[in-house]
Coordinates of C-alpha atoms in Angstrom, one line a residue:
Chain U
M1 CA 0.0 0.0 0.0
K2 CA 1.4 3.4 -1.1
I3 CA -1.3 5.4 0.6
T4 CA -3.6 4.5 3.5
S5 CA -7.2 5.7 3.9
E6 CA -6.0 7.8 6.8
E7 CA -3.5 9.6 4.6
V8 CA -6.3 10.1 2.0
R9 CA -8.3 11.9 4.7
H10 CA -5.3 13.9 5.8
V11 CA -4.5 15.0 2.2
A12 CA -8.2 15.9 1.6
T13 CA -8.1 18.2 4.6
L14 CA -4.9 19.8 3.3
A15 CA -6.6 20.3 -0.1
R16 CA -9.8 21.6 1.5
L17 CA -11.9 18.9 -0.1
D18 CA -14.9 17.5 1.8
L19 CA -14.9 14.0 0.4
A20 CA -17.7 11.5 1.1
Q21 CA -16.7 8.1 2.5
D22 CA -17.2 6.3 -0.8
E23 CA -15.2 8.9 -2.6
Q24 CA -12.3 8.5 -0.1
E25 CA -12.3 4.8 -0.6
R26 CA -12.3 5.0 -4.4
L27 CA -9.6 7.7 -4.4
A28 CA -7.4 5.6 -2.0
G29 CA -7.5 2.7 -4.5
E30 CA -6.9 4.9 -7.6
L31 CA -4.1 7.0 -6.0
D32 CA -2.4 3.8 -4.7
R33 CA -2.2 2.5 -8.3
I34 CA -1.1 5.8 -9.7
L35 CA 1.6 6.3 -7.0
E36 CA 2.8 2.7 -7.5
Y37 CA 3.3 3.5 -11.2
M38 CA 5.2 6.8 -10.3
D39 CA 7.7 4.6 -8.5
K40 CA 9.0 3.8 -11.9
L41 CA 11.0 7.0 -11.6
N42 CA 13.3 5.4 -9.0
E43 CA 14.7 3.3 -11.8
L44 CA 16.5 6.4 -13.0
D45 CA 19.7 7.6 -11.3
T46 CA 19.3 11.3 -10.7
D47 CA 22.2 11.8 -8.4
G48 CA 23.8 15.2 -9.2
V49 CA 20.9 16.1 -11.6
E50 CA 19.5 19.6 -11.2
P51 CA 15.7 19.8 -10.9
L52 CA 13.9 21.7 -13.7
S53 CA 11.0 23.9 -12.8
H54 CA 10.7 25.7 -16.1
A55 CA 11.4 24.7 -19.7
V56 CA 12.9 28.1 -20.7
D57 CA 15.5 29.9 -18.7
V58 CA 13.7 32.6 -16.7
V59 CA 15.0 35.4 -14.6
N60 CA 13.1 37.9 -12.5
V61 CA 11.0 40.1 -14.7
L62 CA 10.5 43.6 -13.3
R63 CA 8.2 46.4 -14.3
P64 CA 7.4 49.8 -13.0
D65 CA 4.8 49.8 -10.3
R66 CA 2.2 51.7 -12.4
V67 CA -1.5 51.1 -12.7
V68 CA -2.3 50.3 -16.3
N69 CA -5.9 48.9 -16.1
Q70 CA -9.1 50.6 -15.1
P71 CA -10.8 49.2 -12.0
R72 CA -14.0 47.5 -12.9
T73 CA -15.4 46.9 -9.5
D74 CA -19.0 46.2 -10.6
A75 CA -18.0 43.7 -13.4
L76 CA -15.8 41.9 -10.8
L77 CA -18.3 41.9 -8.0
R78 CA -21.1 40.6 -10.3
N79 CA -19.3 37.2 -10.1
A80 CA -19.4 37.2 -6.3
P81 CA -21.6 34.5 -4.7
A82 CA -22.5 37.0 -1.9
R83 CA -22.2 40.8 -2.2
D84 CA -22.9 43.8 0.0
D85 CA -22.7 47.0 -2.0
D86 CA -19.1 47.3 -3.2
F87 CA -17.9 44.5 -0.9
L88 CA -17.7 40.7 -1.0
R89 CA -19.7 39.0 1.8
V90 CA -17.7 36.2 3.3
P91 CA -18.2 34.0 6.4
K92 CA -16.8 35.3 9.7
I93 CA -13.1 34.7 9.9
I94 CA -12.2 36.1 13.3
E95 CA -13.8 34.8 16.5
Chain N
M1 CA -13.1 21.0 -53.6
T2 CA -15.9 22.3 -51.3
T3 CA -17.5 25.7 -51.8
D4 CA -19.4 25.7 -48.5
P5 CA -17.8 28.8 -46.8
C6 CA -17.9 27.0 -43.5
F7 CA -15.2 24.7 -44.8
L8 CA -13.0 27.2 -46.5
G9 CA -9.6 28.3 -45.2
I10 CA -8.8 31.7 -43.8
H11 CA -6.7 32.5 -46.8
E12 CA -9.5 31.7 -49.2
L13 CA -12.2 33.5 -47.2
H14 CA -9.9 36.5 -46.9
D15 CA -9.9 36.9 -50.7
R16 CA -13.7 36.6 -50.8
L17 CA -14.2 39.1 -48.0
R18 CA -11.7 41.5 -49.5
R19 CA -13.3 41.4 -52.9
R20 CA -16.7 41.9 -51.1
E21 CA -18.1 38.7 -52.7
M22 CA -19.3 37.9 -49.2
S23 CA -19.6 40.0 -46.1
A24 CA -18.3 39.1 -42.7
V25 CA -21.9 39.2 -41.4
E26 CA -23.0 36.7 -44.1
L27 CA -20.1 34.4 -43.2
T28 CA -20.8 34.6 -39.5
E29 CA -24.5 33.8 -40.1
A30 CA -23.5 30.8 -42.3
L31 CA -21.4 29.5 -39.4
F32 CA -24.3 30.0 -36.9
Q33 CA -26.6 28.1 -39.3
R34 CA -24.0 25.3 -39.4
I35 CA -23.7 25.3 -35.6
D36 CA -27.5 25.2 -35.2
A37 CA -27.8 22.3 -37.6
T38 CA -25.0 20.1 -36.2
D39 CA -24.3 21.0 -32.6
D40 CA -27.1 19.1 -31.0
A41 CA -25.3 16.0 -32.2
I42 CA -21.7 17.2 -31.5
R43 CA -21.9 19.5 -28.6
A44 CA -18.7 21.3 -29.4
Y45 CA -19.8 24.6 -27.8
L46 CA -20.6 25.5 -24.2
A47 CA -21.6 29.0 -25.0
I48 CA -22.6 30.8 -28.2
C49 CA -22.2 34.6 -28.4
R50 CA -24.4 35.5 -31.3
E51 CA -25.0 39.2 -30.6
Q52 CA -21.3 40.0 -29.9
A53 CA -20.2 38.0 -32.9
L54 CA -22.6 39.8 -35.3
E55 CA -21.5 43.1 -33.8
A56 CA -17.8 42.1 -34.4
A57 CA -18.6 41.0 -37.9
R58 CA -20.3 44.4 -38.6
R59 CA -17.1 46.1 -37.4
A60 CA -15.0 43.9 -39.6
D61 CA -17.2 44.7 -42.6
A62 CA -16.7 48.4 -41.9
R63 CA -12.9 47.9 -41.8
L64 CA -13.0 45.9 -45.0
A65 CA -15.2 48.6 -46.6
A66 CA -12.7 51.2 -45.6
G67 CA -10.1 49.3 -47.6
E68 CA -8.3 47.6 -44.8
V69 CA -6.6 44.4 -46.1
S70 CA -3.6 44.0 -43.9
S71 CA -5.1 41.5 -41.5
K72 CA -5.9 38.1 -42.9
L73 CA -8.1 37.4 -39.9
L74 CA -10.4 40.4 -40.5
G75 CA -14.0 39.0 -40.4
I76 CA -12.9 35.4 -39.8
P77 CA -15.2 33.5 -37.4
V78 CA -13.3 31.6 -34.7
A79 CA -14.0 29.4 -31.6
L80 CA -12.3 29.8 -28.3
K81 CA -11.6 27.1 -25.8
D82 CA -13.5 27.9 -22.6
V83 CA -10.2 28.2 -20.6
L84 CA -9.6 31.5 -22.3
L85 CA -11.0 34.6 -20.5
T86 CA -13.4 36.6 -22.7
D87 CA -14.7 40.0 -21.7
G88 CA -18.4 39.8 -21.0
V89 CA -18.8 36.1 -22.2
T90 CA -19.1 33.3 -19.7
T91 CA -15.9 31.4 -19.0
T92 CA -16.2 28.2 -16.9
C93 CA -13.3 25.9 -17.9
A94 CA -16.2 23.4 -18.1
S95 CA -16.2 23.4 -14.3
R96 CA -19.2 23.8 -12.1
I97 CA -17.0 25.7 -9.7
L98 CA -17.0 28.5 -12.2
D99 CA -20.6 28.3 -13.1
G100 CA -21.8 31.6 -14.6
F101 CA -18.4 33.3 -14.2
T102 CA -18.1 36.3 -16.6
P103 CA -14.6 37.7 -16.9
P104 CA -14.2 41.5 -16.9
Y105 CA -11.3 41.3 -19.5
D106 CA -9.9 39.4 -22.4
G107 CA -6.9 37.2 -22.2
T108 CA -4.0 38.4 -24.5
A109 CA -4.4 35.7 -27.2
V110 CA -8.1 36.5 -27.4
R111 CA -7.4 40.3 -27.4
R112 CA -4.9 39.9 -30.2
L113 CA -7.4 37.8 -32.3
K114 CA -10.1 40.5 -31.8
D115 CA -7.7 43.3 -32.7
A116 CA -6.9 41.4 -35.9
G117 CA -10.6 41.5 -36.6
A118 CA -11.4 37.8 -36.0
V119 CA -15.0 37.2 -34.9
P120 CA -15.4 34.9 -31.8
L121 CA -18.5 32.7 -32.2
G122 CA -18.5 31.2 -28.8
K123 CA -16.7 29.1 -26.2
T124 CA -15.9 25.4 -26.7
N125 CA -16.2 22.4 -24.4
M126 CA -13.2 20.9 -22.8
D127 CA -12.1 18.6 -20.0
E128 CA -12.7 20.4 -16.7
F129 CA -9.7 22.8 -16.2
A130 CA -8.1 21.1 -19.2
M131 CA -7.5 17.9 -17.2
G132 CA -8.2 15.0 -19.5
S133 CA -7.7 13.4 -22.9
S134 CA -11.3 12.9 -24.1
T135 CA -13.4 15.9 -23.1
E136 CA -15.5 13.5 -21.0
N137 CA -14.4 15.3 -17.9
S138 CA -16.5 18.3 -18.8
G139 CA -18.9 19.4 -16.1
Y140 CA -21.5 20.3 -18.7
A141 CA -21.6 18.2 -21.8
I142 CA -20.2 15.3 -23.7
T143 CA -18.6 16.3 -27.1
R144 CA -18.6 13.7 -29.8
N145 CA -16.1 13.1 -32.6
P146 CA -17.6 14.4 -35.9
W147 CA -16.1 11.5 -37.8
N148 CA -18.0 9.0 -35.6
L149 CA -20.4 10.1 -32.9
D150 CA -19.7 7.0 -30.8
H151 CA -16.1 8.2 -30.4
V152 CA -14.4 10.9 -28.3
P153 CA -13.0 14.0 -30.0
G154 CA -9.9 13.8 -27.7
G155 CA -9.0 16.3 -25.1
S156 CA -8.7 18.5 -23.4
S157 CA -9.4 20.9 -26.4
G158 CA -12.0 18.5 -27.7
G159 CA -14.7 21.1 -28.3
S160 CA -12.3 23.3 -30.4
A161 CA -11.1 20.3 -32.4
A162 CA -14.7 19.0 -33.1
A163 CA -15.9 22.5 -34.1
V164 CA -13.0 23.0 -36.6
A165 CA -13.5 19.5 -38.0
A166 CA -17.3 19.9 -38.3
G167 CA -17.1 23.3 -40.0
Q168 CA -18.6 25.1 -37.0
C169 CA -15.9 27.7 -37.1
I170 CA -13.1 28.5 -39.5
A171 CA -10.3 28.2 -36.8
A172 CA -10.1 27.8 -33.1
L173 CA -7.8 28.3 -30.1
G174 CA -6.9 25.5 -27.7
T175 CA -4.4 25.0 -25.0
D176 CA -1.8 22.3 -24.6
T177 CA -0.4 21.2 -21.3
G178 CA 0.4 17.6 -22.1
G179 CA -1.0 17.2 -25.6
S180 CA -4.4 18.9 -25.3
I181 CA -4.1 20.6 -28.7
R182 CA -2.3 17.9 -30.7
Q183 CA -4.2 14.8 -29.5
P184 CA -7.7 16.1 -30.3
A185 CA -6.3 17.5 -33.6
S186 CA -5.1 14.0 -34.4
F187 CA -8.4 12.4 -33.3
C188 CA -10.5 14.9 -35.3
G189 CA -8.4 15.0 -38.5
I190 CA -7.3 18.6 -38.2
V191 CA -4.1 20.6 -37.7
G192 CA -3.0 21.7 -34.2
L193 CA 0.1 23.5 -33.0
K194 CA 1.5 23.7 -29.5
P195 CA 3.9 26.6 -29.7
T196 CA 7.1 26.9 -27.7
Y197 CA 6.6 27.6 -24.1
G198 CA 6.8 31.4 -23.8
R199 CA 5.8 32.0 -27.5
V200 CA 2.2 32.9 -26.7
S201 CA 1.1 34.9 -23.7
R202 CA -0.7 33.0 -20.9
Y203 CA -2.3 36.2 -19.5
G204 CA -6.0 35.5 -19.2
V205 CA -5.7 31.8 -19.6
V206 CA -7.0 29.9 -16.5
A207 CA -4.0 28.1 -15.1
Y208 CA -3.8 24.3 -14.9
A209 CA 0.0 23.6 -14.8
S210 CA 1.7 26.9 -15.3
S211 CA 5.1 25.6 -16.3
L212 CA 3.6 23.6 -19.1
D213 CA 0.4 25.4 -20.4
Q214 CA 0.5 27.0 -23.8
V215 CA -2.1 28.5 -26.1
G216 CA -2.1 27.5 -29.8
P217 CA -4.1 27.4 -33.0
M218 CA -6.4 24.5 -34.3
T219 CA -7.2 24.8 -38.0
R220 CA -8.1 22.7 -41.1
D221 CA -4.7 23.4 -42.8
V222 CA -1.2 24.5 -42.1
T223 CA -1.5 27.8 -43.8
D224 CA -4.4 28.8 -41.5
C225 CA -2.3 27.5 -38.6
A226 CA 0.5 29.9 -39.5
L227 CA -1.9 32.8 -39.9
M228 CA -3.4 32.2 -36.5
L229 CA 0.0 31.8 -34.8
Q230 CA 1.1 35.0 -36.4
A231 CA -1.8 36.9 -34.7
I232 CA -1.3 35.5 -31.2
A233 CA 2.5 35.1 -30.9
G234 CA 4.9 37.5 -29.3
H235 CA 6.0 39.0 -26.0
D236 CA 3.5 40.3 -23.6
P237 CA 4.5 42.3 -20.6
A238 CA 1.5 41.0 -18.7
D239 CA 2.9 37.4 -18.7
S240 CA 6.4 37.3 -17.1
T241 CA 7.0 33.8 -18.7
S242 CA 6.3 35.1 -22.3
V243 CA 9.7 35.4 -24.0
D244 CA 10.9 38.6 -25.8
V245 CA 12.2 37.1 -29.0
P246 CA 11.4 38.2 -32.6
V247 CA 8.3 36.6 -34.2
P248 CA 9.2 35.6 -37.8
D249 CA 6.8 35.8 -40.8
Y250 CA 5.3 32.3 -40.5
A251 CA 3.5 32.4 -43.9
A252 CA 6.9 33.0 -45.5
A253 CA 8.1 29.7 -44.1
L254 CA 5.5 27.8 -46.1
T255 CA 7.7 27.4 -49.2
G256 CA 6.8 23.8 -49.9
D257 CA 10.6 23.1 -50.1
V258 CA 12.1 20.7 -47.6
K259 CA 15.1 19.6 -49.7
G260 CA 18.0 18.8 -47.5
M261 CA 16.1 19.2 -44.2
R262 CA 17.0 16.6 -41.7
I263 CA 14.2 14.8 -39.9
G264 CA 14.8 12.5 -36.9
V265 CA 12.6 9.5 -36.3
P266 CA 12.6 8.5 -32.6
I267 CA 12.9 4.7 -32.5
E268 CA 11.2 4.5 -29.0
F269 CA 8.0 6.2 -30.3
F270 CA 7.5 3.3 -32.7
A271 CA 8.7 0.5 -30.3
T272 CA 5.5 -0.6 -28.6
G273 CA 1.8 -0.2 -28.4
L274 CA 1.1 1.6 -31.6
Q275 CA -2.1 0.7 -33.5
P276 CA -0.8 -0.9 -36.7
E277 CA -2.6 1.6 -39.0
V278 CA -1.1 4.5 -37.0
E279 CA 2.4 3.2 -37.5
Q280 CA 1.8 2.5 -41.2
A281 CA 0.3 5.9 -41.9
V282 CA 3.1 7.8 -40.0
R283 CA 5.8 5.7 -41.7
Q284 CA 4.2 6.5 -45.0
G285 CA 4.1 10.2 -44.0
I286 CA 7.9 10.1 -43.3
R287 CA 8.4 8.5 -46.8
E288 CA 6.5 11.4 -48.3
L289 CA 8.8 13.9 -46.7
E290 CA 11.8 11.8 -47.9
K291 CA 10.4 11.9 -51.4
A292 CA 10.2 15.7 -51.1
G293 CA 13.9 15.8 -50.4
A294 CA 14.2 15.6 -46.6
V295 CA 16.9 13.4 -45.1
V296 CA 15.7 10.9 -42.6
T297 CA 17.8 9.7 -39.6
D298 CA 17.0 7.6 -36.6
V299 CA 17.2 9.4 -33.2
S300 CA 16.7 8.1 -29.7
L301 CA 14.7 9.4 -26.8
P302 CA 15.9 6.7 -24.4
R303 CA 14.0 7.8 -21.3
N304 CA 10.6 8.7 -22.8
D305 CA 9.1 5.8 -20.9
Y306 CA 9.4 7.9 -17.7
A307 CA 7.6 11.0 -19.2
V308 CA 4.1 10.0 -18.1
A309 CA 5.1 9.5 -14.4
A310 CA 7.2 12.8 -14.3
Y311 CA 4.5 14.7 -16.1
Y312 CA 1.6 13.6 -13.9
I313 CA 3.5 14.4 -10.7
I314 CA 4.6 17.9 -11.9
A315 CA 1.2 18.8 -13.5
A316 CA -0.8 17.6 -10.5
A317 CA 1.5 19.5 -8.1
E318 CA 1.1 22.7 -10.1
A319 CA -2.7 22.1 -10.4
S320 CA -3.2 21.6 -6.7
S321 CA -1.5 24.9 -6.1
N322 CA -3.3 26.8 -8.9
L323 CA -6.7 25.5 -8.0
A324 CA -6.4 26.6 -4.4
R325 CA -8.0 29.9 -5.5
Y326 CA -11.4 28.3 -6.0
D327 CA -12.9 28.6 -2.6
G328 CA -16.4 29.9 -3.2
M329 CA -15.6 33.4 -1.9
R330 CA -15.0 35.7 -4.9
Y331 CA -16.7 33.9 -7.8
G332 CA -18.6 30.7 -8.5
P333 CA -21.2 29.0 -6.3
R334 CA -20.7 28.9 -2.5
A335 CA -21.9 26.0 -0.4
E336 CA -22.5 27.4 3.0
A337 CA -21.4 25.2 5.9
G338 CA -20.7 25.8 9.6
D339 CA -17.5 27.9 9.5
L340 CA -15.1 29.3 6.9
T341 CA -13.1 26.1 6.5
A342 CA -16.2 23.9 6.2
T343 CA -17.6 26.3 3.6
Y344 CA -14.3 26.1 1.6
M345 CA -14.4 22.3 1.8
K346 CA -18.0 21.9 0.8
S347 CA -17.8 24.5 -2.0
R348 CA -14.8 22.7 -3.5
A349 CA -16.2 19.3 -3.0
Q350 CA -19.4 20.3 -4.9
G351 CA -17.7 22.4 -7.5
F352 CA -14.9 20.1 -8.8
G353 CA -15.4 17.0 -10.8
K354 CA -13.9 13.6 -10.3
E355 CA -10.7 14.0 -12.3
V356 CA -9.9 17.4 -11.0
K357 CA -10.3 16.1 -7.4
R358 CA -8.0 13.2 -8.3
R359 CA -5.3 15.5 -9.5
I360 CA -5.7 18.0 -6.6
M361 CA -5.3 15.0 -4.2
L362 CA -2.3 13.6 -6.1
G363 CA -0.7 17.0 -6.3
T364 CA -1.3 17.8 -2.7
Y365 CA 0.1 14.4 -1.7
V366 CA 3.4 14.8 -3.8
L367 CA 4.0 18.2 -2.3
S368 CA 3.2 17.3 1.3
A369 CA 5.7 16.9 4.0
G370 CA 7.6 13.6 3.7
Y371 CA 6.8 13.0 0.1
Y372 CA 8.1 16.2 -1.7
D373 CA 11.6 14.8 -2.3
A374 CA 10.5 11.3 -3.3
Y375 CA 8.0 12.5 -5.8
Y376 CA 8.0 16.2 -6.8
L377 CA 11.8 16.8 -6.6
K378 CA 12.5 13.4 -8.3
A379 CA 10.1 14.3 -11.1
Q380 CA 11.7 17.7 -11.6
K381 CA 15.1 16.0 -11.9
V382 CA 13.7 13.5 -14.4
R383 CA 12.3 16.5 -16.3
T384 CA 15.9 17.7 -16.7
L385 CA 16.9 14.4 -18.2
L386 CA 13.9 14.3 -20.5
K387 CA 14.6 17.8 -21.8
Q388 CA 18.3 16.8 -22.3
D389 CA 17.2 13.8 -24.4
M390 CA 14.9 15.9 -26.5
E391 CA 17.7 18.5 -27.1
S392 CA 20.2 15.9 -27.9
A393 CA 17.9 14.2 -30.4
L394 CA 17.2 17.6 -32.0
S395 CA 20.9 18.6 -32.1
G396 CA 21.3 16.2 -35.1
C397 CA 18.2 17.2 -37.1
D398 CA 15.9 20.0 -37.9
A399 CA 12.8 18.3 -36.5
I400 CA 11.5 15.1 -35.1
V401 CA 8.6 13.3 -36.8
A402 CA 6.5 10.7 -35.0
P403 CA 2.9 9.7 -34.4
T404 CA 0.9 12.2 -32.3
C405 CA -1.0 9.4 -30.4
P406 CA -0.6 5.6 -30.2
T407 CA -4.1 5.1 -31.4
T408 CA -7.0 6.7 -33.2
A409 CA -10.0 8.1 -31.2
F410 CA -11.3 5.7 -28.6
K411 CA -14.9 5.1 -27.9
L412 CA -16.9 7.2 -25.4
D413 CA -16.7 5.6 -21.9
E414 CA -13.9 3.2 -23.1
M415 CA -11.2 4.7 -20.8
T416 CA -13.2 6.5 -18.1
Q417 CA -13.0 3.7 -15.5
D418 CA -9.2 3.5 -15.6
P419 CA -7.5 6.9 -15.0
L420 CA -4.0 5.5 -15.3
Q421 CA -4.8 4.0 -18.7
M422 CA -6.0 7.4 -19.9
Y423 CA -2.8 9.1 -18.6
L424 CA -0.6 6.5 -20.4
S425 CA -2.3 7.4 -23.8
D426 CA -0.4 10.8 -23.6
I427 CA 3.0 9.0 -23.9
L428 CA 3.9 10.6 -27.3
T429 CA 3.0 14.2 -26.5
I430 CA 4.0 15.0 -23.0
S431 CA 7.8 15.1 -23.3
V432 CA 7.3 18.0 -25.7
N433 CA 5.6 20.0 -22.9
L434 CA 8.2 19.0 -20.3
A435 CA 10.9 20.3 -22.6
G436 CA 8.9 23.4 -23.7
L437 CA 9.2 22.6 -27.4
P438 CA 6.9 23.5 -30.3
A439 CA 5.0 20.6 -32.0
L440 CA 2.5 20.3 -34.8
S441 CA 0.0 17.6 -35.5
V442 CA -1.1 17.2 -39.1
P443 CA -3.6 14.7 -40.6
C444 CA -1.8 11.8 -42.2
G445 CA -4.5 9.1 -43.0
F446 CA -7.4 7.1 -41.6
D447 CA -7.7 3.8 -39.9
D448 CA -9.8 0.9 -41.1
A449 CA -12.8 2.3 -39.2
G450 CA -12.5 5.7 -40.9
L451 CA -11.0 7.6 -38.0
P452 CA -8.3 10.1 -38.6
I453 CA -4.6 9.6 -37.8
G454 CA -2.2 12.4 -36.9
M455 CA 1.5 12.9 -37.5
Q456 CA 3.5 14.9 -35.1
I457 CA 6.4 17.3 -36.1
I458 CA 8.5 18.5 -33.1
G459 CA 10.9 21.4 -33.5
K460 CA 13.6 23.3 -31.6
H461 CA 12.7 26.0 -29.1
F462 CA 11.1 29.0 -30.9
D463 CA 11.4 27.3 -34.3
E464 CA 7.8 27.0 -35.2
A465 CA 8.7 28.1 -38.7
T466 CA 10.5 24.9 -39.4
V467 CA 7.7 22.8 -38.0
L468 CA 5.2 24.6 -40.1
R469 CA 7.4 24.4 -43.2
L470 CA 7.6 20.6 -42.9
G471 CA 3.9 20.3 -42.2
Y472 CA 3.0 22.4 -45.2
A473 CA 5.2 20.5 -47.5
Y474 CA 3.7 17.2 -46.3
E475 CA 0.2 18.6 -46.6
Q476 CA 0.8 19.8 -50.2
A477 CA 2.0 16.3 -51.1
T478 CA -1.1 14.6 -49.7
E479 CA -4.9 15.1 -49.7
W480 CA -5.7 14.0 -46.2
Y481 CA -6.4 17.6 -45.0
T482 CA -9.2 18.0 -47.6
R483 CA -11.3 15.2 -46.2
R484 CA -14.5 16.2 -44.4
P485 CA -16.6 14.3 -41.9
A486 CA -20.2 13.4 -43.1
V487 CA -21.9 15.1 -40.1

């Protein structure tokens, strides 16, 4: 077993996913099989190999801190699931 | 040769529009008629923007009437994958978690098409958040392959591919993270190009795996592909990963002459698991290029077998991070539950589909404490090796030619029960994304069941011109690209 049901529950909490019991069980089986396949990578010797996070060489890209777009508050807020005037309504975050 | 305007190329339509033999409004209406007649069966589109399209067509007609002829895309109706943000037009990424989301701005690729005078007809179906190879992971609809409605169109840009193949648009945009332009292009018998990473801006493209995602054209021939790429390519200050290198004249690369060009055939791509008709068609395609004067040599990609594992770790990791933003607070439906965390968890559980949850879980796992080095870091190191293999193979030739996919389009539901099997079908496309290279899929034949086969041409970084030149020469030597589905 690469991944236990308990680990699946833990990862689901980290990922903020409220998974039903049957979903957890199905995922445990699927992830187990996928992770077992991923172990194939251990056949390759990667000692001394640099990790690659990007296909093209990138350096920091800087620009002047200048506003170039027009605020479109209403267009943005029209997508909000809950709105109060020009504000988003969200659940209470401070006790 | 067809005279139905819905199946003409950009270059042919441009001449008609320029000579005022047809107006952009008439052309746009013809496309909407075609969509109305065929899309109940195909379901390529998630949203149609009739009013905006006709308005854009009227503006194009005004520009044409004023004598403007510089833009070949002026008045050309296009379809946009629903991962691309469109000002005032619903963009959902085929996910319920973005149900009804209406962006307040255009992504750069969309903006550039609009500036060139193209007429967006609507948004096309896809696998949710571009995660999938069949478009069956859409939260809204199942898209069918125009060549055979019992088969998938491929994915994740399946709606764009089906729309182009069925004459429901003249050209389309897709995105390709692990093959999502090339594989559906292959399955639907059209041309699809994944540009070099950094060639086209990702600004306004909903992120799946940011180090791999790239926007590209899907068209019925290579000439149209070059014209579409011309319009969207180039540096964009709004995307820090777009690269500031000159954009050549792509149409000028379509000379038809490939004499002396060296093409590499990767032996591993033909080694195992190819459908016999696919192997036969691609080998025949390579012989055509040889007949046209190209020099064929064997090349090796010895570690390609590890690409699927490396890709699905890296892509899932990036996805789990990118998709953290969907929390039911600023957009999309919110599922209220006790406290804030419970509301996040319920909103996400209800909003995401099966495959997206699977990849978020996988990505979260490989990034979590205790597993990061074993999976994520290991995959990044393997990515270095895979990129080295690609570069070394390309050092001895101008381009690599191979099948796009091991098989033709599979049946609906054939792969849905086995996610790993579905992942493994990407084996011939994903190394290109890991290495950031450009690659084209061109139609190169049909299998015994009448389903299209695609041939992949992989080039060096920022050398889309060579890839298009080879694709064009091949296309001119064959007739495959002129075939149309009966739908």
